[in-house]
Amino acid sequence: MRLVLLGAPGVGKGVQGYLISKEYDIPKISTGDILRQEISENTRLGRKAINFIEKGELVPDEVINKIVEARLKKDDCKKGFLLDGYPRTIPQAEFLLNFLSDEGLKLDAVLNIKLDDSTITNRLSNRRICSKCGKDFNLAVNPPPEDGICPVCGGKIYQREDDRIEVIEERLKVYRSNTKPLVDFFREKGKLFEVDGNGSISEVHKNFVSIINKIKDDI
Ligand code: AMP
């Protein structure tokens, strides 16, 4: 299965992507995670990306496309993949489709998670993350332990710089102008499937599984 997870920041792409990647045994590729890793290692790419990320802006298409191309060429992607947070612009989507067609491959489905803006803002501003294993916490519904240490791996739990309210608003603006047009772009190509992002993690996951199983049957 070659899948794309689409949706505004905070709709649950990370956690749902993780569950899908386990269920179907395909790697989850998050461009945001790759960039944060580069930043934490203080690489050249990381030093370039941080200026965009901290303002909630998009890293330039050519930079992101190169990262994704190199990642998709790795062996583990032969069995399929799930992209989380990519593509985010029409030129990125075109790059992806061209890359796949050059490799003789096709995208199976684009899964768009829908959620209203106030729920998104609420989730993002309450979100806390383990710096080591990436586990998500939420101050309102799933608060992290008081000592700020991840119960799964012992990593330090923190708030992403870009989950501050000023940056969230910018990210949503960027989403509406650059990424939302991808919904129609993929719908016109007959690739789009919509999933309601409301509900518990396991309810949303169940919806995903039934949609993906249907798509699998049709491949
Ligand atoms: P995410 O973890 O997916 O919310 O990504 C965090 C930030 O990384 C975004 O706000 C962008 O600054 C940058 N980023 C991640 N993926 C992309 C992409 N496909 N295109 C451009 N910028 C990206």
CSV table of C-alpha atoms and ligand atoms in Angstrom, one decimal:
chain,number,residue,atom,x,y,z
A,1,MET,CA,0.0,0.0,0.0
A,2,ARG,CA,1.2,3.5,-0.9
A,3,LEU,CA,-0.7,6.0,1.1
A,4,VAL,CA,-0.8,9.7,1.9
A,5,LEU,CA,-2.3,11.1,5.1
A,6,LEU,CA,-3.7,14.6,4.5
A,7,GLY,CA,-5.2,17.0,7.0
A,8,ALA,CA,-4.5,20.2,8.9
A,9,PRO,CA,-1.9,20.2,11.7
A,10,GLY,CA,-3.4,18.6,14.8
A,11,VAL,CA,-6.0,16.4,13.2
A,12,GLY,CA,-4.2,13.2,14.4
A,13,LYS,CA,-2.0,12.3,11.4
A,14,GLY,CA,0.9,11.3,13.6
A,15,VAL,CA,-0.9,8.9,15.9
A,16,GLN,CA,-3.2,7.5,13.2
A,17,GLY,CA,-0.3,7.2,10.8
A,18,TYR,CA,1.6,5.2,13.5
A,19,LEU,CA,-1.3,2.8,14.0
A,20,ILE,CA,-1.8,2.3,10.2
A,21,SER,CA,1.9,1.7,9.7
A,22,LYS,CA,1.8,-1.1,12.4
A,23,GLU,CA,-1.4,-2.6,11.1
A,24,TYR,CA,-0.2,-2.8,7.5
A,25,ASP,CA,3.5,-3.2,8.2
A,26,ILE,CA,4.6,-0.2,6.1
A,27,PRO,CA,7.0,2.6,7.2
A,28,LYS,CA,5.5,5.9,8.3
A,29,ILE,CA,7.4,8.8,6.8
A,30,SER,CA,6.8,12.1,8.5
A,31,THR,CA,8.7,15.0,6.9
A,32,GLY,CA,8.1,17.0,10.2
A,33,ASP,CA,9.8,14.2,12.2
A,34,ILE,CA,12.7,14.1,9.7
A,35,LEU,CA,13.2,17.8,9.9
A,36,ARG,CA,13.0,17.8,13.8
A,37,GLN,CA,15.6,15.1,13.8
A,38,GLU,CA,17.9,17.2,11.6
A,39,ILE,CA,17.4,20.1,13.9
A,40,SER,CA,18.2,18.1,17.0
A,41,GLU,CA,21.4,16.9,15.3
A,42,ASN,CA,22.2,20.5,14.3
A,43,THR,CA,22.9,19.5,10.6
A,44,ARG,CA,23.1,22.0,7.8
A,45,LEU,CA,19.6,21.0,6.7
A,46,GLY,CA,18.3,21.4,10.3
A,47,ARG,CA,19.8,24.9,10.7
A,48,LYS,CA,18.1,25.9,7.4
A,49,ALA,CA,14.7,24.3,8.4
A,50,ILE,CA,14.5,25.7,11.9
A,51,ASN,CA,13.8,29.3,10.6
A,52,PHE,CA,10.8,28.1,8.7
A,53,ILE,CA,9.4,25.7,11.3
A,54,GLU,CA,9.6,28.1,14.2
A,55,LYS,CA,7.5,30.6,12.3
A,56,GLY,CA,5.0,28.0,11.2
A,57,GLU,CA,6.0,28.5,7.6
A,58,LEU,CA,6.7,25.7,5.0
A,59,VAL,CA,10.2,24.6,4.2
A,60,PRO,CA,10.8,25.2,0.5
A,61,ASP,CA,9.5,22.5,-1.9
A,62,GLU,CA,12.9,21.7,-3.4
A,63,VAL,CA,14.4,20.9,0.0
A,64,ILE,CA,11.5,18.7,1.1
A,65,ASN,CA,11.2,17.0,-2.3
A,66,LYS,CA,14.8,15.9,-2.1
A,67,ILE,CA,14.4,14.5,1.4
A,68,VAL,CA,11.3,12.5,0.4
A,69,GLU,CA,12.9,11.2,-2.8
A,70,ALA,CA,15.9,9.9,-0.9
A,71,ARG,CA,13.7,8.3,1.8
A,72,LEU,CA,11.3,6.7,-0.7
A,73,LYS,CA,14.3,5.1,-2.5
A,74,LYS,CA,15.2,3.2,0.6
A,75,ASP,CA,14.6,-0.6,0.7
A,76,ASP,CA,11.9,-0.6,3.3
A,77,CYS,CA,9.6,1.4,1.0
A,78,LYS,CA,9.5,-1.5,-1.4
A,79,LYS,CA,6.6,-2.9,0.6
A,80,GLY,CA,4.8,0.4,0.5
A,81,PHE,CA,4.7,3.5,2.7
A,82,LEU,CA,2.5,6.0,4.5
A,83,LEU,CA,3.4,9.7,4.1
A,84,ASP,CA,2.5,12.0,7.0
A,85,GLY,CA,2.8,15.7,6.4
A,86,TYR,CA,3.8,15.4,2.7
A,87,PRO,CA,2.8,16.6,0.2
A,88,ARG,CA,1.8,20.0,1.6
A,89,THR,CA,1.7,21.9,-1.7
A,90,ILE,CA,0.5,21.3,-5.2
A,91,PRO,CA,4.1,21.3,-6.6
A,92,GLN,CA,5.0,18.7,-3.9
A,93,ALA,CA,2.0,16.5,-4.9
A,94,GLU,CA,3.1,16.8,-8.6
A,95,PHE,CA,6.6,15.9,-7.7
A,96,LEU,CA,5.4,12.8,-5.8
A,97,LEU,CA,3.2,11.6,-8.6
A,98,ASN,CA,5.9,12.1,-11.2
A,99,PHE,CA,8.5,10.3,-9.0
A,100,LEU,CA,6.2,7.3,-8.5
A,101,SER,CA,5.3,7.1,-12.2
A,102,ASP,CA,9.0,7.2,-13.1
A,103,GLU,CA,9.5,4.3,-10.8
A,104,GLY,CA,6.6,2.5,-12.4
A,105,LEU,CA,4.5,2.8,-9.2
A,106,LYS,CA,1.2,4.4,-8.3
A,107,LEU,CA,-0.3,6.0,-5.2
A,108,ASP,CA,-3.1,3.9,-3.8
A,109,ALA,CA,-5.0,6.4,-1.8
A,110,VAL,CA,-5.0,9.8,-0.1
A,111,LEU,CA,-6.7,9.7,3.3
A,112,ASN,CA,-8.0,13.1,4.4
A,113,ILE,CA,-8.7,13.6,8.1
A,114,LYS,CA,-11.4,16.2,8.7
A,115,LEU,CA,-11.7,18.2,11.9
A,116,ASP,CA,-13.0,21.6,12.8
A,117,ASP,CA,-10.6,24.5,13.6
A,118,SER,CA,-11.5,25.0,17.3
A,119,THR,CA,-10.9,21.3,18.1
A,120,ILE,CA,-7.6,21.5,16.2
A,121,THR,CA,-6.4,24.6,18.1
A,122,ASN,CA,-7.4,23.0,21.3
A,123,ARG,CA,-5.6,19.8,20.6
A,124,LEU,CA,-2.4,21.5,19.4
A,125,SER,CA,-2.1,24.0,22.3
A,126,ASN,CA,-2.6,21.1,24.8
A,127,ARG,CA,-0.3,18.8,23.0
A,128,ARG,CA,2.9,17.6,24.7
A,129,ILE,CA,5.4,15.2,23.2
A,130,CYS,CA,8.1,12.9,24.3
A,131,SER,CA,11.4,14.1,22.8
A,132,LYS,CA,12.7,10.5,22.6
A,133,CYS,CA,9.9,8.2,21.4
A,134,GLY,CA,7.4,10.8,20.1
A,135,LYS,CA,4.5,9.6,22.2
A,136,ASP,CA,1.7,12.3,22.4
A,137,PHE,CA,0.1,13.6,25.5
A,138,ASN,CA,-2.7,16.1,25.9
A,139,LEU,CA,-2.9,18.3,29.0
A,140,ALA,CA,-6.8,18.0,29.0
A,141,VAL,CA,-7.5,14.4,28.2
A,142,ASN,CA,-4.3,12.5,28.6
A,143,PRO,CA,-1.9,14.6,30.7
A,144,PRO,CA,1.8,13.7,31.0
A,145,PRO,CA,3.2,12.6,34.4
A,146,GLU,CA,4.0,15.5,36.7
A,147,ASP,CA,7.7,14.8,36.6
A,148,GLY,CA,7.6,15.4,32.8
A,149,ILE,CA,9.3,12.1,32.1
A,150,CYS,CA,7.8,9.7,29.5
A,151,PRO,CA,6.4,6.5,31.1
A,152,VAL,CA,7.2,4.5,27.9
A,153,CYS,CA,10.9,5.4,27.3
A,154,GLY,CA,12.1,7.8,30.0
A,155,GLY,CA,12.5,10.6,27.5
A,156,LYS,CA,11.8,14.2,28.4
A,157,ILE,CA,8.3,15.5,27.6
A,158,TYR,CA,8.1,18.9,26.0
A,159,GLN,CA,5.9,21.3,24.0
A,160,ARG,CA,6.8,21.8,20.4
A,161,GLU,CA,7.9,25.4,19.7
A,162,ASP,CA,5.4,25.5,16.9
A,163,ASP,CA,2.5,24.4,19.1
A,164,ARG,CA,2.5,27.8,20.7
A,165,ILE,CA,-0.8,29.6,20.0
A,166,GLU,CA,0.7,32.4,17.8
A,167,VAL,CA,2.4,29.8,15.6
A,168,ILE,CA,-0.7,27.5,15.5
A,169,GLU,CA,-2.6,30.3,13.9
A,170,GLU,CA,0.1,30.8,11.2
A,171,ARG,CA,0.2,27.0,10.6
A,172,LEU,CA,-3.5,26.9,10.0
A,173,LYS,CA,-3.3,29.9,7.7
A,174,VAL,CA,-0.5,28.2,5.7
A,175,TYR,CA,-2.6,24.9,5.7
A,176,ARG,CA,-5.6,26.7,4.2
A,177,SER,CA,-3.8,28.5,1.5
A,178,ASN,CA,-1.2,25.8,0.5
A,179,THR,CA,-2.3,22.4,1.6
A,180,LYS,CA,-6.1,22.4,1.5
A,181,PRO,CA,-6.2,22.7,-2.3
A,182,LEU,CA,-4.7,19.2,-2.3
A,183,VAL,CA,-8.0,17.8,-1.3
A,184,ASP,CA,-9.6,18.8,-4.6
A,185,PHE,CA,-6.4,18.0,-6.5
A,186,PHE,CA,-6.5,14.4,-5.3
A,187,ARG,CA,-10.3,14.2,-5.5
A,188,GLU,CA,-10.1,15.0,-9.2
A,189,LYS,CA,-7.7,12.2,-9.6
A,190,GLY,CA,-10.1,9.8,-7.9
A,191,LYS,CA,-7.6,9.1,-5.0
A,192,LEU,CA,-9.3,10.9,-2.1
A,193,PHE,CA,-11.0,9.2,0.9
A,194,GLU,CA,-12.3,11.2,3.8
A,195,VAL,CA,-12.1,10.2,7.4
A,196,ASP,CA,-13.8,12.0,10.3
A,197,GLY,CA,-11.1,13.0,12.9
A,198,ASN,CA,-13.6,13.3,15.8
A,199,GLY,CA,-13.8,10.5,18.3
A,200,SER,CA,-11.3,8.5,20.3
A,201,ILE,CA,-8.0,7.3,18.8
A,202,SER,CA,-9.3,3.8,18.4
A,203,GLU,CA,-12.7,4.8,16.9
A,204,VAL,CA,-10.9,6.9,14.2
A,205,HIS,CA,-8.4,4.0,13.7
A,206,LYS,CA,-11.3,1.6,13.1
A,207,ASN,CA,-12.7,3.9,10.4
A,208,PHE,CA,-9.3,4.0,8.8
A,209,VAL,CA,-9.0,0.2,8.8
A,210,SER,CA,-12.4,-0.3,7.2
A,211,ILE,CA,-11.6,2.3,4.5
A,212,ILE,CA,-8.1,0.9,3.8
A,213,ASN,CA,-9.4,-2.7,3.6
A,214,LYS,CA,-11.9,-1.7,1.0
A,215,ILE,CA,-9.2,0.1,-1.0
A,216,LYS,CA,-7.0,-3.0,-0.7
A,217,ASP,CA,-9.7,-5.2,-2.1
A,218,ASP,CA,-10.0,-2.9,-5.1
A,219,ILE,CA,-6.3,-2.9,-5.9
B,1,AMP,P1,4.5,18.6,11.1
B,1,AMP,O1,5.3,17.8,12.1
B,1,AMP,O2,4.1,17.7,9.9
B,1,AMP,O3,3.4,19.4,11.6
B,1,AMP,O4,5.6,19.6,10.5
B,1,AMP,C1,6.2,20.6,11.2
B,1,AMP,C2,6.8,21.7,10.3
B,1,AMP,O5,7.8,21.1,9.5
B,1,AMP,C3,5.8,22.4,9.4
B,1,AMP,O6,5.1,23.4,10.0
B,1,AMP,C4,6.7,22.9,8.3
B,1,AMP,O7,7.5,24.0,8.8
B,1,AMP,C5,7.8,21.8,8.2
B,1,AMP,N1,7.3,20.8,7.2
B,1,AMP,C6,7.0,19.5,7.5
B,1,AMP,N2,6.6,18.8,6.3
B,1,AMP,C7,6.7,19.8,5.3
B,1,AMP,C8,6.4,19.8,3.9
B,1,AMP,N3,5.9,18.7,3.3
B,1,AMP,N4,6.6,20.9,3.2
B,1,AMP,C9,7.1,22.0,3.8
B,1,AMP,N5,7.4,22.1,5.1
B,1,AMP,C10,7.2,21.0,5.9
